[in-house]
Amino acid sequence: MEFPVRTEALVVESAGAAFEMTPIVIDELRPDEVLVEMKYSGFCHTDILVQQGVLPGLELPAIPGHEGAGIVRAIGSQVKDKTLRVGDAVLLSFTVCGQCAPCGEQRLTKCVVHPVVNFRATRLGTDNTTSARLARDGRPVRSQFFGQSSFARLSAVHEVCVVKCPYPDDLAVYAPLGCGYQTGAGTVLNVLKPRTYDSIVIFGMGCVGSAALMAAAHLQVRQIVAVDVVERKLALAMELGATDTVNPAGNTAGLAEQIRALTGGGASFCVDTTGVPAVIEQMLDCLAHGGTAASIGAPPGGARIQVDVAAFLYQNKNWVSIIEGDSFPPKFIPELMELHRQGRFPIDKICKVYPIEDLDRAIADMKSGEVIKPVLQFS
Ligand SMILES: [Zn+2]
Ligand SMILES: [Zn+2]
């Protein structure tokens, strides 16, 4: 492929501005980068935070999108995976610094600057450049959001983000594996590992919570409680394997008591995908003796909670944070694809494909709870 390449992307020009299809230019492909022609991208709540201009470290203009799926169009000269070929179907996941001790040990979600490098949306290393610029005035546009900025027709992504997909016909269903699905499923399969006789309570039945639920159902956990304020989502949760549902209808006080009663004294495991401080307090209060709660949803900046410290200690409770399901994407994403093909991770039931021109409708459907996971299609 000849550079510079002209293409277009959904750009957010300034905080609060609309996602606008905008001509961009990619000048070069660095030796450690892969050029991907995007076919699909999942739409995630974090992309709305880009549009609102509230993500720390992310300067605008920027191209959001971090659940990309597409076809390799060019490969940098020093890309380490020598099996990668032009024409391969790939899924894109998060990036890392590649320099710190956890990165050296392939504990990628433990990268000490994980949010910094993923939110900043510039190239790795010290030059802090972007891989694209606006065609109309040459200004740089942040174009490696989560290493990929997948709301672009073409994107130069760092090789660490790239996971080969042996099933090109299923790229639409698999696109969100790179963020939302692996975050929910990895929390259950990689970290919490509930046993069949345990109980697990999942707060928030969006994409991440639904993936956590599917993973718990796959493990045949005895009691799986889905919590949400949208009845439609709770009905879907029952279809996906929940044994009980709770709708606090916006009033979280008393939620812990209700769940303790439902679980016979408290839950072995809890997962919060909402990031709402009042929900996290209830989550810690409804744990059984020795139980573990996981926070995996983004809270508002500076949020604090109140904890009954004595109960926390004497009941030997645990509270952990988990990023991206603690997954090593090159290994975990293929495992999830195989689970899906065996019918044990039915993610096709929660996604809906929209032409990228219908982004506004996709966002509205996600907000109303009509659709759990919108996937945008490039035509
Ligand atoms: Zn996401
Ligand atoms: Zn690192």
Short mmCIF file of C-alpha atoms and ligand atoms in Angstrom, two decimals:
data_model
loop_
_atom_site.label_atom_id
_atom_site.label_comp_id
_atom_site.label_asym_id
_atom_site.label_seq_id
_atom_site.Cartn_x
_atom_site.Cartn_y
_atom_site.Cartn_z
CA MET A 1 0.00 0.00 0.00
CA GLU A 2 1.22 3.47 -0.92
CA PHE A 3 1.45 6.13 1.78
CA PRO A 4 0.16 8.70 2.51
CA VAL A 5 -3.30 7.08 2.52
CA ARG A 6 -6.46 9.15 2.51
CA THR A 7 -9.46 7.71 4.29
CA GLU A 8 -12.19 8.86 6.66
CA ALA A 9 -13.17 8.42 10.27
CA LEU A 10 -15.75 9.47 12.82
CA VAL A 11 -13.95 12.36 14.49
CA VAL A 12 -14.91 14.20 17.68
CA GLU A 13 -13.61 17.73 17.12
CA SER A 14 -14.21 19.18 20.59
CA ALA A 15 -15.91 18.27 23.87
CA GLY A 16 -19.62 17.70 23.26
CA ALA A 17 -19.38 17.94 19.47
CA ALA A 18 -21.04 15.27 17.32
CA PHE A 19 -19.26 12.23 15.89
CA GLU A 20 -18.56 13.57 12.37
CA MET A 21 -17.42 11.51 9.36
CA THR A 22 -14.24 13.41 8.43
CA PRO A 23 -11.47 12.92 5.82
CA ILE A 24 -8.13 11.97 7.42
CA VAL A 25 -4.63 11.11 6.20
CA ILE A 26 -2.32 8.36 7.42
CA ASP A 27 1.22 9.35 6.42
CA GLU A 28 3.16 6.19 7.19
CA LEU A 29 3.08 2.79 8.79
CA ARG A 30 5.69 2.39 11.53
CA PRO A 31 7.66 -0.90 11.67
CA ASP A 32 5.65 -2.13 14.69
CA GLU A 33 2.24 -1.17 13.25
CA VAL A 34 -0.42 -2.96 11.23
CA LEU A 35 -2.82 -1.19 8.86
CA VAL A 36 -6.35 -2.51 9.36
CA GLU A 37 -9.39 -1.87 7.16
CA MET A 38 -12.22 -1.82 9.66
CA LYS A 39 -15.33 -3.85 8.85
CA TYR A 40 -17.10 -3.56 12.21
CA SER A 41 -16.65 -1.87 15.55
CA GLY A 42 -18.53 -2.43 18.76
CA PHE A 43 -19.90 0.73 20.35
CA CYS A 44 -19.11 1.06 24.06
CA HIS A 45 -20.14 3.57 26.71
CA THR A 46 -16.48 4.70 26.95
CA ASP A 47 -16.78 6.06 23.40
CA ILE A 48 -19.46 8.44 24.69
CA LEU A 49 -16.98 9.65 27.33
CA VAL A 50 -14.60 10.52 24.47
CA GLN A 51 -17.35 12.52 22.81
CA GLN A 52 -18.09 14.32 26.09
CA GLY A 53 -14.38 15.14 26.43
CA VAL A 54 -14.14 13.76 29.98
CA LEU A 55 -11.51 11.04 29.60
CA PRO A 56 -8.30 12.06 31.41
CA GLY A 57 -5.32 12.63 29.10
CA LEU A 58 -7.28 12.48 25.86
CA GLU A 59 -6.94 15.65 23.83
CA LEU A 60 -9.36 16.40 21.00
CA PRO A 61 -9.80 16.08 18.07
CA ALA A 62 -9.86 12.31 18.45
CA ILE A 63 -11.21 9.21 16.76
CA PRO A 64 -13.01 6.96 19.27
CA GLY A 65 -13.73 3.25 18.92
CA HIS A 66 -11.98 0.39 20.70
CA GLU A 67 -13.74 -2.82 19.64
CA GLY A 68 -12.55 -3.01 16.06
CA ALA A 69 -12.69 -5.96 13.68
CA GLY A 70 -11.34 -5.89 10.16
CA ILE A 71 -8.87 -7.04 7.53
CA VAL A 72 -5.10 -6.54 7.51
CA ARG A 73 -4.08 -4.31 4.58
CA ALA A 74 -0.37 -3.74 5.37
CA ILE A 75 2.14 -5.04 7.91
CA GLY A 76 5.08 -3.09 9.37
CA SER A 77 8.56 -4.44 8.69
CA GLN A 78 9.30 -5.44 12.29
CA VAL A 79 5.95 -6.86 13.40
CA LYS A 80 6.84 -9.87 15.55
CA ASP A 81 4.00 -12.20 14.53
CA LYS A 82 5.49 -13.64 11.33
CA THR A 83 2.33 -15.67 10.65
CA LEU A 84 0.29 -12.50 10.10
CA ARG A 85 -0.62 -11.94 6.42
CA VAL A 86 -2.25 -9.19 4.39
CA GLY A 87 -5.89 -10.24 4.04
CA ASP A 88 -6.10 -11.86 7.48
CA ALA A 89 -9.20 -11.12 9.54
CA VAL A 90 -8.30 -9.62 12.91
CA LEU A 91 -9.91 -8.41 16.12
CA LEU A 92 -8.43 -5.45 17.97
CA SER A 93 -7.95 -5.18 21.72
CA PHE A 94 -6.34 -2.75 24.17
CA THR A 95 -2.74 -1.48 24.06
CA VAL A 96 0.00 -1.37 26.71
CA CYS A 97 3.29 0.49 27.22
CA GLY A 98 5.47 -2.51 26.42
CA GLN A 99 8.18 -1.15 28.76
CA CYS A 100 7.15 -1.91 32.36
CA ALA A 101 7.80 -5.11 34.34
CA PRO A 102 4.23 -6.50 34.03
CA CYS A 103 4.34 -5.92 30.25
CA GLY A 104 7.61 -7.88 30.17
CA GLU A 105 5.83 -10.76 31.91
CA GLN A 106 2.86 -10.58 29.49
CA ARG A 107 0.57 -9.54 32.35
CA LEU A 108 -0.87 -6.96 30.01
CA THR A 109 -3.81 -5.70 32.10
CA LYS A 110 -1.32 -4.94 34.91
CA CYS A 111 0.66 -2.51 32.69
CA VAL A 112 1.43 0.30 35.13
CA VAL A 113 0.23 2.99 32.71
CA HIS A 114 -2.74 1.06 31.29
CA PRO A 115 -5.34 3.85 31.43
CA VAL A 116 -2.79 6.45 30.36
CA VAL A 117 -1.70 4.73 27.16
CA ASN A 118 -5.20 3.59 26.24
CA PHE A 119 -6.94 6.93 26.85
CA ARG A 120 -4.17 9.16 25.47
CA ALA A 121 -4.64 7.64 22.01
CA THR A 122 -1.14 8.47 20.77
CA ARG A 123 1.62 6.11 19.64
CA LEU A 124 3.61 4.18 22.24
CA GLY A 125 6.95 5.47 23.39
CA THR A 126 8.10 8.98 24.01
CA ASP A 127 7.35 10.84 20.79
CA ASN A 128 3.62 11.03 21.60
CA THR A 129 2.71 11.35 17.91
CA THR A 130 -0.54 10.28 16.31
CA SER A 131 -0.85 7.98 13.32
CA ALA A 132 -3.37 10.21 11.49
CA ARG A 133 -4.07 13.87 10.75
CA LEU A 134 -7.09 15.81 9.54
CA ALA A 135 -7.06 16.11 5.74
CA ARG A 136 -8.46 19.65 5.70
CA ASP A 137 -5.79 21.39 7.79
CA GLY A 138 -3.15 18.81 8.67
CA ARG A 139 -3.77 18.99 12.43
CA PRO A 140 -2.95 15.74 14.26
CA VAL A 141 -5.98 13.74 15.39
CA ARG A 142 -5.70 11.29 18.29
CA SER A 143 -5.93 8.05 16.36
CA GLN A 144 -4.79 5.18 18.57
CA PHE A 145 -7.55 5.20 21.19
CA PHE A 146 -7.07 1.88 23.01
CA GLY A 147 -4.33 1.42 20.41
CA GLN A 148 -6.81 1.33 17.52
CA SER A 149 -9.38 4.18 17.10
CA SER A 150 -11.68 1.75 15.33
CA PHE A 151 -14.25 4.32 14.15
CA ALA A 152 -11.96 4.83 11.12
CA ARG A 153 -12.22 3.02 7.80
CA LEU A 154 -8.45 2.49 7.95
CA SER A 155 -6.34 2.62 11.08
CA ALA A 156 -2.62 2.15 11.78
CA VAL A 157 -2.66 0.13 15.01
CA HIS A 158 0.14 -1.10 17.21
CA GLU A 159 0.80 -4.82 16.75
CA VAL A 160 0.12 -5.54 20.42
CA CYS A 161 -3.60 -4.84 19.78
CA VAL A 162 -3.99 -7.37 16.98
CA VAL A 163 -5.54 -10.83 17.52
CA LYS A 164 -6.11 -13.06 14.50
CA CYS A 165 -9.68 -14.19 13.88
CA PRO A 166 -10.01 -17.53 12.06
CA TYR A 167 -13.72 -16.88 11.43
CA PRO A 168 -13.98 -13.89 9.03
CA ASP A 169 -17.72 -14.46 8.53
CA ASP A 170 -18.34 -13.77 12.22
CA LEU A 171 -16.39 -10.51 12.56
CA ALA A 172 -19.57 -8.61 13.49
CA VAL A 173 -20.35 -10.90 16.42
CA TYR A 174 -16.73 -11.05 17.57
CA ALA A 175 -15.81 -7.33 17.32
CA PRO A 176 -16.75 -6.56 20.98
CA LEU A 177 -14.53 -9.38 22.29
CA GLY A 178 -11.67 -6.85 22.40
CA CYS A 179 -13.19 -4.86 25.27
CA GLY A 180 -16.69 -5.42 26.64
CA TYR A 181 -17.04 -9.19 26.33
CA GLN A 182 -13.57 -10.07 27.58
CA THR A 183 -13.97 -7.64 30.49
CA GLY A 184 -17.12 -9.38 31.73
CA ALA A 185 -16.20 -12.96 30.86
CA GLY A 186 -12.59 -12.64 32.01
CA THR A 187 -13.67 -11.34 35.41
CA VAL A 188 -15.56 -14.59 36.00
CA LEU A 189 -13.34 -17.07 34.13
CA ASN A 190 -9.87 -15.65 34.82
CA VAL A 191 -10.22 -14.13 38.29
CA LEU A 192 -13.29 -15.01 40.39
CA LYS A 193 -13.61 -18.63 39.19
CA PRO A 194 -16.87 -19.44 41.02
CA ARG A 195 -17.63 -23.10 41.66
CA THR A 196 -20.93 -24.82 40.90
CA TYR A 197 -22.13 -24.49 44.51
CA ASP A 198 -21.44 -20.71 44.68
CA SER A 199 -23.73 -17.74 44.18
CA ILE A 200 -22.83 -14.71 42.08
CA VAL A 201 -24.61 -11.36 41.84
CA ILE A 202 -24.03 -9.16 38.80
CA PHE A 203 -24.93 -5.46 39.03
CA GLY A 204 -25.75 -3.91 35.64
CA MET A 205 -26.91 -5.95 32.66
CA GLY A 206 -25.17 -4.04 29.88
CA CYS A 207 -22.63 -5.69 27.60
CA VAL A 208 -20.07 -6.31 30.35
CA GLY A 209 -22.58 -7.63 32.89
CA SER A 210 -24.24 -9.86 30.28
CA ALA A 211 -20.84 -11.34 29.33
CA ALA A 212 -20.10 -12.00 33.02
CA LEU A 213 -23.49 -13.69 33.33
CA MET A 214 -22.88 -15.89 30.29
CA ALA A 215 -19.52 -16.93 31.72
CA ALA A 216 -21.13 -17.82 35.09
CA ALA A 217 -23.84 -19.81 33.28
CA HIS A 218 -21.11 -21.62 31.31
CA LEU A 219 -19.53 -22.63 34.65
CA GLN A 220 -22.98 -23.82 35.83
CA VAL A 221 -22.89 -21.65 38.93
CA ARG A 222 -25.83 -22.64 41.16
CA GLN A 223 -27.29 -19.18 41.71
CA ILE A 224 -26.81 -16.26 39.32
CA VAL A 225 -28.58 -13.04 40.29
CA ALA A 226 -28.94 -10.27 37.69
CA VAL A 227 -29.56 -6.72 38.95
CA ASP A 228 -30.74 -3.87 36.72
CA VAL A 229 -33.37 -1.14 36.64
CA VAL A 230 -34.52 -2.00 33.09
CA GLU A 231 -37.05 -4.87 33.03
CA ARG A 232 -36.27 -5.74 29.41
CA LYS A 233 -32.62 -6.38 30.35
CA LEU A 234 -33.66 -8.59 33.26
CA ALA A 235 -35.88 -10.68 30.95
CA LEU A 236 -32.92 -11.16 28.62
CA ALA A 237 -30.73 -12.07 31.62
CA MET A 238 -33.13 -14.93 32.45
CA GLU A 239 -32.77 -16.17 28.87
CA LEU A 240 -28.98 -16.05 29.21
CA GLY A 241 -28.98 -18.17 32.37
CA ALA A 242 -29.77 -15.96 35.37
CA THR A 243 -31.61 -17.85 38.14
CA ASP A 244 -32.98 -14.70 39.83
CA THR A 245 -33.42 -11.05 38.98
CA VAL A 246 -33.67 -7.95 41.15
CA ASN A 247 -34.90 -4.54 40.00
CA PRO A 248 -34.05 -1.85 42.58
CA ALA A 249 -35.98 0.63 40.38
CA GLY A 250 -33.48 3.40 41.01
CA ASN A 251 -33.68 3.09 44.80
CA THR A 252 -30.61 1.17 45.91
CA ALA A 253 -31.23 1.48 49.67
CA GLY A 254 -32.25 -1.93 50.96
CA LEU A 255 -30.77 -3.70 47.94
CA ALA A 256 -28.12 -5.49 50.05
CA GLU A 257 -30.73 -6.79 52.46
CA GLN A 258 -32.86 -8.06 49.60
CA ILE A 259 -29.91 -9.89 48.04
CA ARG A 260 -28.75 -11.37 51.36
CA ALA A 261 -32.24 -12.83 51.80
CA LEU A 262 -32.30 -14.10 48.22
CA THR A 263 -28.89 -15.78 48.52
CA GLY A 264 -29.45 -17.36 51.92
CA GLY A 265 -27.24 -15.02 53.92
CA GLY A 266 -25.02 -13.39 51.31
CA ALA A 267 -23.39 -13.89 47.92
CA SER A 268 -20.12 -15.76 47.37
CA PHE A 269 -19.25 -13.35 44.57
CA CYS A 270 -20.45 -9.96 43.34
CA VAL A 271 -19.54 -8.04 40.19
CA ASP A 272 -20.25 -4.33 39.75
CA THR A 273 -20.33 -3.06 36.18
CA THR A 274 -22.13 0.21 36.99
CA GLY A 275 -19.42 2.20 38.79
CA VAL A 276 -22.18 3.86 40.81
CA PRO A 277 -20.83 4.48 44.36
CA ALA A 278 -24.18 3.70 46.06
CA VAL A 279 -24.35 0.37 44.22
CA ILE A 280 -20.77 -0.52 45.21
CA GLU A 281 -21.63 0.09 48.88
CA GLN A 282 -24.62 -2.25 48.58
CA MET A 283 -22.42 -4.80 46.80
CA LEU A 284 -19.95 -4.95 49.71
CA ASP A 285 -22.84 -5.19 52.19
CA CYS A 286 -24.46 -8.18 50.48
CA LEU A 287 -21.35 -10.40 50.38
CA ALA A 288 -21.34 -13.66 52.33
CA HIS A 289 -18.62 -14.40 54.88
CA GLY A 290 -15.40 -14.81 52.89
CA GLY A 291 -17.04 -13.50 49.74
CA THR A 292 -15.33 -11.50 46.99
CA ALA A 293 -16.63 -8.41 45.21
CA ALA A 294 -15.15 -7.16 41.95
CA SER A 295 -15.33 -3.61 40.59
CA ILE A 296 -15.06 -3.59 36.82
CA GLY A 297 -17.24 -0.61 35.76
CA ALA A 298 -15.90 2.94 35.47
CA PRO A 299 -16.91 5.26 38.35
CA PRO A 300 -17.10 9.04 38.06
CA GLY A 301 -13.70 10.66 38.77
CA GLY A 302 -13.05 11.23 42.48
CA ALA A 303 -15.94 8.99 43.63
CA ARG A 304 -15.65 7.66 47.20
CA ILE A 305 -17.69 5.13 49.16
CA GLN A 306 -18.37 4.30 52.79
CA VAL A 307 -17.41 0.86 54.05
CA ASP A 308 -18.42 -0.86 57.30
CA VAL A 309 -14.80 -1.71 58.09
CA ALA A 310 -15.56 -3.99 61.05
CA ALA A 311 -17.96 -6.11 58.99
CA PHE A 312 -15.45 -6.12 56.15
CA LEU A 313 -12.73 -7.50 58.45
CA TYR A 314 -14.66 -9.89 60.68
CA GLN A 315 -16.58 -11.34 57.76
CA ASN A 316 -13.33 -11.71 55.85
CA LYS A 317 -14.67 -9.96 52.75
CA ASN A 318 -12.59 -9.13 49.69
CA TRP A 319 -12.89 -6.32 47.17
CA VAL A 320 -10.83 -6.40 43.98
CA SER A 321 -10.56 -4.26 40.87
CA ILE A 322 -10.22 -6.00 37.53
CA ILE A 323 -9.20 -4.39 34.24
CA GLU A 324 -10.24 -5.93 30.90
CA GLY A 325 -11.05 -9.23 32.65
CA ASP A 326 -7.35 -9.69 33.52
CA SER A 327 -7.09 -11.27 30.11
CA PHE A 328 -4.14 -11.91 27.83
CA PRO A 329 -6.02 -11.19 24.60
CA PRO A 330 -3.99 -13.38 22.20
CA LYS A 331 -4.95 -16.40 24.34
CA PHE A 332 -8.29 -15.42 25.89
CA ILE A 333 -10.08 -13.97 22.85
CA PRO A 334 -9.59 -17.20 20.82
CA GLU A 335 -10.88 -19.16 23.84
CA LEU A 336 -14.03 -17.04 23.89
CA MET A 337 -14.53 -17.54 20.14
CA GLU A 338 -14.40 -21.31 20.67
CA LEU A 339 -16.84 -21.10 23.60
CA HIS A 340 -19.22 -19.16 21.37
CA ARG A 341 -18.95 -21.78 18.62
CA GLN A 342 -19.83 -24.46 21.16
CA GLY A 343 -22.97 -22.51 22.08
CA ARG A 344 -21.64 -21.77 25.56
CA PHE A 345 -21.12 -18.01 25.16
CA PRO A 346 -24.16 -16.82 23.15
CA ILE A 347 -23.01 -13.25 22.45
CA ASP A 348 -24.97 -13.18 19.19
CA LYS A 349 -28.12 -12.85 21.33
CA ILE A 350 -27.11 -9.44 22.70
CA CYS A 351 -25.66 -7.61 19.70
CA LYS A 352 -27.27 -5.78 16.80
CA VAL A 353 -25.50 -4.49 13.68
CA TYR A 354 -26.10 -0.91 12.46
CA PRO A 355 -24.66 0.81 9.38
CA ILE A 356 -22.18 3.39 10.70
CA GLU A 357 -24.43 6.13 9.27
CA ASP A 358 -27.03 5.07 11.89
CA LEU A 359 -24.76 5.76 14.85
CA ASP A 360 -27.31 8.03 16.54
CA ARG A 361 -29.96 5.29 16.45
CA ALA A 362 -27.44 2.77 17.81
CA ILE A 363 -26.63 5.06 20.74
CA ALA A 364 -30.32 5.71 21.44
CA ASP A 365 -31.12 1.97 21.39
CA MET A 366 -28.23 1.25 23.75
CA LYS A 367 -29.30 3.98 26.16
CA SER A 368 -32.93 2.82 26.21
CA GLY A 369 -31.90 -0.79 26.84
CA GLU A 370 -33.46 -1.92 23.55
CA VAL A 371 -30.07 -3.26 22.47
CA ILE A 372 -27.27 -4.40 24.77
CA LYS A 373 -24.38 -4.14 22.32
CA PRO A 374 -24.58 -2.11 19.11
CA VAL A 375 -22.02 -3.04 16.47
CA LEU A 376 -21.29 -0.50 13.73
CA GLN A 377 -20.74 -1.72 10.19
CA PHE A 378 -18.57 0.09 7.64
CA SER A 379 -20.09 -0.06 4.18
ZN ZN B 1 -15.08 -0.49 26.23
ZN ZN B 2 3.39 -1.59 30.58
#
